[in-house]
CSV table of C-alpha atoms in Angstrom, one decimal:
chain,number,residue,atom,x,y,z
L,100,UNK,CA,94.7,79.4,125.2
L,101,UNK,CA,95.6,75.6,124.8
L,102,UNK,CA,93.8,72.9,127.4
L,103,UNK,CA,96.9,71.4,128.4
L,104,UNK,CA,98.5,72.1,130.9
L,105,UNK,CA,96.1,72.6,133.2
L,106,UNK,CA,98.6,72.3,136.2
L,107,UNK,CA,101.7,74.4,135.2
L,108,UNK,CA,103.8,74.0,138.2
L,109,UNK,CA,103.9,77.9,138.4
L,110,UNK,CA,102.6,77.9,141.8
L,111,UNK,CA,100.4,81.1,140.6
L,112,UNK,CA,96.5,80.1,141.4
L,113,UNK,CA,94.3,80.0,138.8
L,114,UNK,CA,90.9,78.6,137.4
L,115,UNK,CA,92.3,76.3,134.7
L,116,UNK,CA,90.3,73.6,136.4
L,117,UNK,CA,87.3,74.4,134.6
L,118,UNK,CA,89.2,74.5,131.2
L,119,UNK,CA,89.7,70.3,131.5
L,120,UNK,CA,88.2,68.5,128.9
L,121,UNK,CA,85.5,66.0,129.7
L,122,UNK,CA,86.4,63.0,130.9
L,123,UNK,CA,86.6,59.8,128.7
L,124,UNK,CA,83.3,57.8,128.8
L,125,UNK,CA,84.4,55.5,130.9
L,126,UNK,CA,85.4,57.7,133.5
L,127,UNK,CA,82.1,59.9,133.5
L,128,UNK,CA,80.3,60.1,137.0
L,129,UNK,CA,77.0,61.5,137.4
L,130,UNK,CA,76.4,61.8,141.4
L,131,UNK,CA,74.2,64.1,142.9
L,132,UNK,CA,73.1,66.5,144.8
L,133,UNK,CA,75.6,68.5,143.0
L,134,UNK,CA,78.0,70.4,146.4
L,135,UNK,CA,79.6,73.7,146.0
L,136,UNK,CA,83.7,72.9,147.1
L,137,UNK,CA,84.7,74.2,150.2
L,138,UNK,CA,86.5,77.3,150.4
L,139,UNK,CA,90.5,77.1,150.8
L,140,UNK,CA,90.2,78.3,154.2
L,141,UNK,CA,87.4,76.3,155.7
L,142,UNK,CA,89.3,73.6,157.7
L,143,UNK,CA,91.7,75.4,159.5
L,144,UNK,CA,94.2,72.4,159.7
L,145,UNK,CA,94.3,72.2,155.7
L,146,UNK,CA,95.9,76.1,155.9
L,147,UNK,CA,98.3,75.6,158.5
L,148,UNK,CA,101.6,77.5,157.9
L,149,UNK,CA,103.7,74.5,157.4
L,150,UNK,CA,101.1,73.5,154.7
L,151,UNK,CA,100.7,76.8,153.2
L,152,UNK,CA,104.5,77.1,152.5
L,153,UNK,CA,105.0,73.7,150.8
L,154,UNK,CA,102.6,74.6,148.6
L,155,UNK,CA,104.2,77.7,147.7
L,156,UNK,CA,107.7,76.5,147.7
L,157,UNK,CA,107.0,73.0,145.7
L,158,UNK,CA,109.1,72.9,142.7
L,159,UNK,CA,107.4,70.8,140.0
L,160,UNK,CA,109.8,68.7,137.4
L,161,UNK,CA,108.7,68.9,133.9
L,162,UNK,CA,108.0,65.2,134.4
L,163,UNK,CA,105.9,66.0,137.4
L,164,UNK,CA,103.6,68.5,135.6
L,165,UNK,CA,103.3,66.1,132.2
L,166,UNK,CA,102.1,63.2,134.8
L,167,UNK,CA,100.0,65.7,136.7
L,168,UNK,CA,98.2,66.7,134.2
L,169,UNK,CA,97.6,63.1,132.7
L,170,UNK,CA,96.0,62.2,136.1
L,171,UNK,CA,93.9,65.3,135.7
L,172,UNK,CA,92.5,64.7,132.0
L,173,UNK,CA,91.9,61.1,132.4
L,174,UNK,CA,90.3,61.0,136.1
L,175,UNK,CA,92.6,58.4,137.6
L,176,UNK,CA,95.0,58.7,140.9
L,177,UNK,CA,98.5,59.6,140.9
L,178,UNK,CA,100.9,57.0,142.6
L,179,UNK,CA,104.1,59.2,143.3
L,180,UNK,CA,107.2,56.7,144.2
L,181,UNK,CA,110.8,57.8,145.2
L,182,UNK,CA,112.9,58.4,148.1
L,183,UNK,CA,112.1,60.0,151.2
L,184,UNK,CA,112.5,63.4,151.2
L,185,UNK,CA,111.6,64.4,147.1
L,186,UNK,CA,108.3,66.2,147.8
L,187,UNK,CA,105.8,63.2,147.4
L,188,UNK,CA,103.4,64.2,149.9
L,189,UNK,CA,104.1,68.6,149.2
L,190,UNK,CA,102.9,67.8,145.6
L,191,UNK,CA,99.1,67.3,146.3
L,192,UNK,CA,99.2,70.6,148.8
L,193,UNK,CA,101.1,72.7,145.3
L,194,UNK,CA,98.3,71.0,143.0
L,195,UNK,CA,95.4,72.1,145.0
L,196,UNK,CA,96.7,75.6,145.2
L,197,UNK,CA,97.2,77.0,142.3
L,198,UNK,CA,94.1,74.8,140.8
L,199,UNK,CA,91.9,76.0,143.6
L,200,UNK,CA,90.8,72.9,144.6
L,201,UNK,CA,90.3,73.8,148.2
L,202,UNK,CA,91.5,72.1,151.3
L,203,UNK,CA,93.5,69.2,151.0
L,204,UNK,CA,92.0,66.2,152.6
L,205,UNK,CA,94.8,63.4,154.1
L,206,UNK,CA,94.2,60.2,155.0
L,207,UNK,CA,97.9,58.9,156.7
L,208,UNK,CA,98.0,55.5,156.6
L,209,UNK,CA,99.2,52.6,158.8
L,210,UNK,CA,99.5,48.6,159.0
L,211,UNK,CA,96.2,48.8,161.1
L,212,UNK,CA,94.4,51.4,158.2
L,213,UNK,CA,91.3,49.6,156.6
L,214,UNK,CA,88.7,50.8,153.3
L,215,UNK,CA,86.2,51.6,156.0
L,216,UNK,CA,88.7,54.4,158.1
L,217,UNK,CA,88.5,56.0,154.9
L,218,UNK,CA,84.9,56.2,153.7
L,219,UNK,CA,83.5,56.8,157.0
L,220,UNK,CA,83.1,56.4,160.6
L,221,UNK,CA,80.4,55.5,162.9
L,222,UNK,CA,79.9,55.4,166.6
L,223,UNK,CA,77.4,53.6,168.1
L,224,UNK,CA,77.8,54.2,171.7
L,225,UNK,CA,77.3,57.8,171.3
L,226,UNK,CA,74.4,57.2,169.7
L,227,UNK,CA,73.1,54.9,172.6
L,228,UNK,CA,73.8,57.7,175.0
L,229,UNK,CA,72.1,60.4,172.8
L,230,UNK,CA,68.8,58.0,172.9
L,231,UNK,CA,69.1,57.5,176.7
L,232,UNK,CA,69.5,61.3,177.3
L,233,UNK,CA,66.6,61.7,174.7
L,234,UNK,CA,64.3,59.3,176.7
L,235,UNK,CA,65.3,60.8,180.2
L,236,UNK,CA,64.4,64.1,178.9
L,237,UNK,CA,61.2,63.3,177.6
L,238,UNK,CA,60.1,61.1,180.6
L,239,UNK,CA,60.9,64.2,183.1
L,240,UNK,CA,58.0,65.5,184.9
L,241,UNK,CA,56.7,68.6,183.3
L,242,UNK,CA,56.3,70.9,186.7
L,243,UNK,CA,56.0,73.8,184.6
L,244,UNK,CA,53.7,75.2,182.4
L,245,UNK,CA,54.1,75.1,178.6
L,246,UNK,CA,54.6,78.5,178.4
L,247,UNK,CA,57.7,78.6,180.5
L,248,UNK,CA,59.6,76.0,179.4
L,249,UNK,CA,62.8,75.9,178.2
L,250,UNK,CA,63.7,75.3,174.7
L,251,UNK,CA,63.4,71.8,173.6
L,252,UNK,CA,66.4,69.2,173.6
L,253,UNK,CA,67.2,68.7,169.9
L,254,UNK,CA,66.7,65.5,169.1
L,255,UNK,CA,70.2,63.6,168.1
L,256,UNK,CA,69.0,60.1,168.2
L,257,UNK,CA,69.2,60.1,164.3
L,258,UNK,CA,72.2,57.6,162.6
L,259,UNK,CA,73.0,60.6,160.7
L,260,UNK,CA,74.5,62.2,163.8
L,261,UNK,CA,76.5,59.9,165.0
L,262,UNK,CA,78.3,59.0,161.2
L,263,UNK,CA,81.4,61.1,160.2
L,264,UNK,CA,83.0,60.8,156.6
L,265,UNK,CA,86.6,60.0,156.6
L,266,UNK,CA,89.0,61.8,153.8
L,267,UNK,CA,87.9,59.0,151.1
L,268,UNK,CA,84.8,59.2,151.5
L,269,UNK,CA,84.4,63.2,151.7
L,270,UNK,CA,86.5,63.3,148.5
L,271,UNK,CA,84.0,60.9,146.4
L,272,UNK,CA,81.1,63.6,147.4
L,273,UNK,CA,79.2,65.1,144.1
L,274,UNK,CA,81.5,68.2,144.0
L,275,UNK,CA,81.3,70.4,141.1
L,276,UNK,CA,85.1,70.7,141.1
L,277,UNK,CA,87.6,67.6,142.2
L,278,UNK,CA,88.7,67.8,145.4
L,279,UNK,CA,92.3,67.1,146.4
L,280,UNK,CA,92.7,64.0,148.0
L,281,UNK,CA,96.3,62.6,150.0
L,282,UNK,CA,96.5,59.1,150.8
L,283,UNK,CA,100.1,59.1,152.5
L,284,UNK,CA,102.4,56.1,152.8
L,285,UNK,CA,100.3,53.7,150.8
L,286,UNK,CA,102.9,51.2,151.2
L,287,UNK,CA,102.5,51.0,155.0
L,288,UNK,CA,99.1,49.7,154.6
L,289,UNK,CA,98.3,46.1,154.8
L,290,UNK,CA,98.6,43.8,152.0
L,291,UNK,CA,95.2,44.1,151.1
L,292,UNK,CA,94.0,47.8,151.3
L,293,UNK,CA,95.5,48.4,147.5
L,294,UNK,CA,92.6,45.5,146.1
L,295,UNK,CA,90.3,46.8,148.4
L,296,UNK,CA,90.5,50.4,146.8
L,297,UNK,CA,90.1,49.3,143.5
L,298,UNK,CA,86.2,48.9,143.1
L,299,UNK,CA,85.7,52.2,145.3
L,300,UNK,CA,88.4,54.4,142.9
L,301,UNK,CA,87.0,52.9,139.7
L,302,UNK,CA,83.4,53.1,140.0
L,303,UNK,CA,83.7,56.5,142.1
L,304,UNK,CA,80.9,55.7,144.7
L,305,UNK,CA,80.5,53.7,147.7
L,306,UNK,CA,77.8,52.7,150.0
L,307,UNK,CA,77.0,53.3,153.6
L,308,UNK,CA,74.9,50.7,154.8
L,309,UNK,CA,73.6,52.1,158.1
L,310,UNK,CA,71.9,55.1,156.1
L,311,UNK,CA,70.7,52.6,153.7
L,312,UNK,CA,68.6,51.0,156.3
L,313,UNK,CA,67.8,54.0,158.1
L,314,UNK,CA,66.4,55.9,154.7
L,315,UNK,CA,63.6,53.8,154.9
L,316,UNK,CA,62.0,56.0,157.7
L,317,UNK,CA,62.2,59.3,155.9
L,318,UNK,CA,60.2,60.5,153.2
L,319,UNK,CA,63.1,61.6,150.6
L,320,UNK,CA,65.9,59.3,152.4
L,321,UNK,CA,68.1,62.2,152.5
L,322,UNK,CA,70.7,62.3,156.0
L,323,UNK,CA,72.8,64.7,156.3
L,324,UNK,CA,76.3,63.8,157.6
L,325,UNK,CA,79.3,65.6,158.8
L,326,UNK,CA,82.4,65.6,156.1
L,327,UNK,CA,86.2,65.2,156.8
L,328,UNK,CA,87.8,68.3,157.6
L,329,UNK,CA,85.1,71.0,157.5
L,330,UNK,CA,82.6,69.3,159.7
L,331,UNK,CA,80.0,71.0,157.4
L,332,UNK,CA,76.9,68.8,157.0
L,333,UNK,CA,76.1,67.4,153.3
L,334,UNK,CA,73.3,65.5,152.0
L,335,UNK,CA,73.5,61.4,151.4
L,336,UNK,CA,70.7,60.2,149.5
L,337,UNK,CA,69.5,56.4,150.5
L,338,UNK,CA,73.0,56.0,151.3
L,339,UNK,CA,74.4,56.1,148.5
L,340,UNK,CA,77.5,58.2,147.4
L,341,UNK,CA,78.9,58.9,143.7
L,342,UNK,CA,81.1,61.7,142.9
L,343,UNK,CA,80.3,64.2,140.1
L,344,UNK,CA,84.0,65.7,139.4
L,345,UNK,CA,86.8,62.8,140.0
L,346,UNK,CA,88.8,63.4,142.9
L,347,UNK,CA,92.7,64.6,142.3
L,348,UNK,CA,94.0,61.9,144.2
L,349,UNK,CA,97.8,61.2,145.1
L,350,UNK,CA,98.9,58.2,146.8
L,351,UNK,CA,102.6,58.1,148.0
L,352,UNK,CA,105.1,55.5,148.3
L,353,UNK,CA,108.8,55.2,149.3
L,354,UNK,CA,109.2,51.9,146.9
L,355,UNK,CA,109.1,49.2,149.9
L,356,UNK,CA,106.8,47.2,148.3
L,357,UNK,CA,105.1,46.1,145.1
L,358,UNK,CA,101.7,46.7,144.4
L,359,UNK,CA,99.3,44.5,142.8
L,360,UNK,CA,98.9,45.0,138.7
L,361,UNK,CA,95.4,45.4,139.0
L,362,UNK,CA,96.1,48.0,141.4
L,363,UNK,CA,99.0,49.9,139.1
L,364,UNK,CA,97.0,49.9,135.9
L,365,UNK,CA,94.4,52.1,137.8
L,366,UNK,CA,96.7,54.7,138.6
L,367,UNK,CA,99.1,57.2,136.8
L,368,UNK,CA,102.5,56.3,138.1
L,369,UNK,CA,105.1,59.4,138.9
L,370,UNK,CA,108.5,58.5,140.1
L,371,UNK,CA,110.5,61.2,141.6
L,372,UNK,CA,114.1,60.8,140.9
L,373,UNK,CA,116.5,62.8,143.3
L,374,UNK,CA,117.1,66.4,142.7
L,375,UNK,CA,120.3,67.5,140.7
L,376,UNK,CA,122.0,70.3,141.4
L,377,UNK,CA,120.2,73.1,139.7
L,378,UNK,CA,116.7,71.8,140.9
L,379,UNK,CA,118.4,71.7,144.2
L,380,UNK,CA,119.7,75.1,144.2
L,381,UNK,CA,115.7,76.1,142.9
L,382,UNK,CA,114.2,74.4,146.1
L,383,UNK,CA,116.8,75.8,148.4
L,384,UNK,CA,115.5,79.2,146.9
L,385,UNK,CA,112.3,78.8,147.5
L,386,UNK,CA,112.6,77.9,150.9
L,387,UNK,CA,115.6,80.0,152.0
L,388,UNK,CA,116.1,82.5,149.4
L,389,UNK,CA,119.1,82.9,147.3
L,390,UNK,CA,122.0,80.1,148.3
L,391,UNK,CA,125.5,81.7,149.4
L,392,UNK,CA,129.0,80.7,149.0
L,393,UNK,CA,128.6,78.2,151.8
L,394,UNK,CA,124.8,77.0,150.9
L,395,UNK,CA,126.5,76.1,147.5
L,396,UNK,CA,129.1,74.3,149.3
L,397,UNK,CA,126.7,72.4,151.4
L,398,UNK,CA,124.8,71.3,148.4
L,399,UNK,CA,127.5,70.2,146.8
L,400,UNK,CA,128.6,68.0,149.8
L,401,UNK,CA,124.8,66.6,149.6
L,402,UNK,CA,125.4,65.3,145.7
L,403,UNK,CA,128.7,63.7,146.4
L,404,UNK,CA,127.5,61.7,149.7
L,405,UNK,CA,123.9,60.3,147.9
L,406,UNK,CA,125.8,58.0,145.8
L,407,UNK,CA,126.7,56.3,149.1
L,408,UNK,CA,123.1,56.0,150.5
L,409,UNK,CA,119.9,57.8,151.1
L,410,UNK,CA,119.5,61.5,152.2
L,411,UNK,CA,116.2,63.5,151.9
L,412,UNK,CA,116.4,67.2,150.8
L,413,UNK,CA,115.1,68.7,154.1
L,414,UNK,CA,118.2,67.4,155.7
L,415,UNK,CA,120.2,69.6,153.2
L,416,UNK,CA,117.5,72.3,154.2
L,417,UNK,CA,118.2,71.7,158.1
L,418,UNK,CA,122.1,72.3,157.5
L,419,UNK,CA,121.8,75.7,155.3
L,420,UNK,CA,119.0,77.1,157.8
L,421,UNK,CA,121.0,76.3,160.7
L,422,UNK,CA,124.7,78.0,159.0
L,423,UNK,CA,122.5,80.7,158.6
L,424,UNK,CA,121.5,81.7,161.8
L,425,UNK,CA,123.6,80.0,164.4
L,426,UNK,CA,126.7,82.2,164.0
L,427,UNK,CA,129.2,79.0,164.4
L,428,UNK,CA,132.3,79.2,163.0
L,429,UNK,CA,133.2,77.3,159.9
L,430,UNK,CA,134.5,74.0,161.5
L,431,UNK,CA,131.7,74.1,163.8
L,432,UNK,CA,129.5,74.2,161.1
L,433,UNK,CA,131.3,71.7,158.9
L,434,UNK,CA,130.8,69.2,162.1
L,435,UNK,CA,127.3,70.0,162.6
L,436,UNK,CA,126.3,69.4,158.7
L,437,UNK,CA,127.8,66.3,159.0
L,438,UNK,CA,125.5,65.3,162.1
L,439,UNK,CA,122.6,66.7,160.4
L,440,UNK,CA,123.2,64.4,157.2
L,441,UNK,CA,123.9,60.8,157.9
L,442,UNK,CA,122.8,58.4,155.5
L,443,UNK,CA,119.1,57.4,156.2
L,444,UNK,CA,120.0,53.8,155.7
L,445,UNK,CA,123.0,51.4,157.3
L,446,UNK,CA,123.9,50.3,154.0
L,447,UNK,CA,124.6,52.1,150.7
L,448,UNK,CA,121.6,52.0,148.3
L,449,UNK,CA,121.7,53.2,144.7
L,450,UNK,CA,118.4,55.1,143.3
L,451,UNK,CA,116.6,53.1,141.4
L,452,UNK,CA,114.4,55.6,140.3
């Protein structure tokens, strides 16, 4: 069976990721100890009905299939740009479902997001509280004999109990197969974040300074830290995290800003265009079943209006859903559809994608 493509876009789950050829020599990683990927249902939020539906109903174009496979083969992040409502964030769920990559890790970017947020968090106040609780327990008078004493209070003063890996930090753990990571709306970030990501995504590794210092106090330098999503305690040796299988990283952008050339050259870039009538019909069919005559009419109106300004595909889906479930007359449906499909911007914009 030919290796290409590993991701087919058919939405039928398979283990094709195991046929992925070795990475290019400059993208080979050797992190350890090797971890088994979590089961798809291990993170309840990642298998919520809305996310499962998005994964099952995503309709990939030929360009999308080609560039997803390029990112997988090259072990490079996939930068997905395009107008709102073109399915940028849904893509990673579809790929993770088809290739059985486990629950999707998600990092929603805001203007205040930093690289540290994506890698891990440390709560020194909770550690201070735990230390006080432990000291109080040890200082308490022992009025009963040893045989009558209840179970000991677990010692949670170690720094690893107050660390938690972020979505990016978890994705870079040494899993046996790639994890799927969505970095959503990277264009909302501070100007420095894309540059800050360069070294981590290029090297496939990072350091947790708090654990580097603490490693001197343990025989093998290993700490067990909670991973993002599942909360599973995973081993981190001497504060160093390095991936084994580079994660499938999808960064989404609405095209609202330009990124530095050094960042762009380290990504495979996919530009999603507005769907044509055939693709729109496929999308409607996947979400709501076979489009009837009125749905076809709404698809035509939607396409006519896209030349005058930005529209999102979910606006069309909302209008068709209400047309099928509201029992309104045609005149009322027309008025409602007009209100549900306003242009997203005040001024007309052409599709540069």
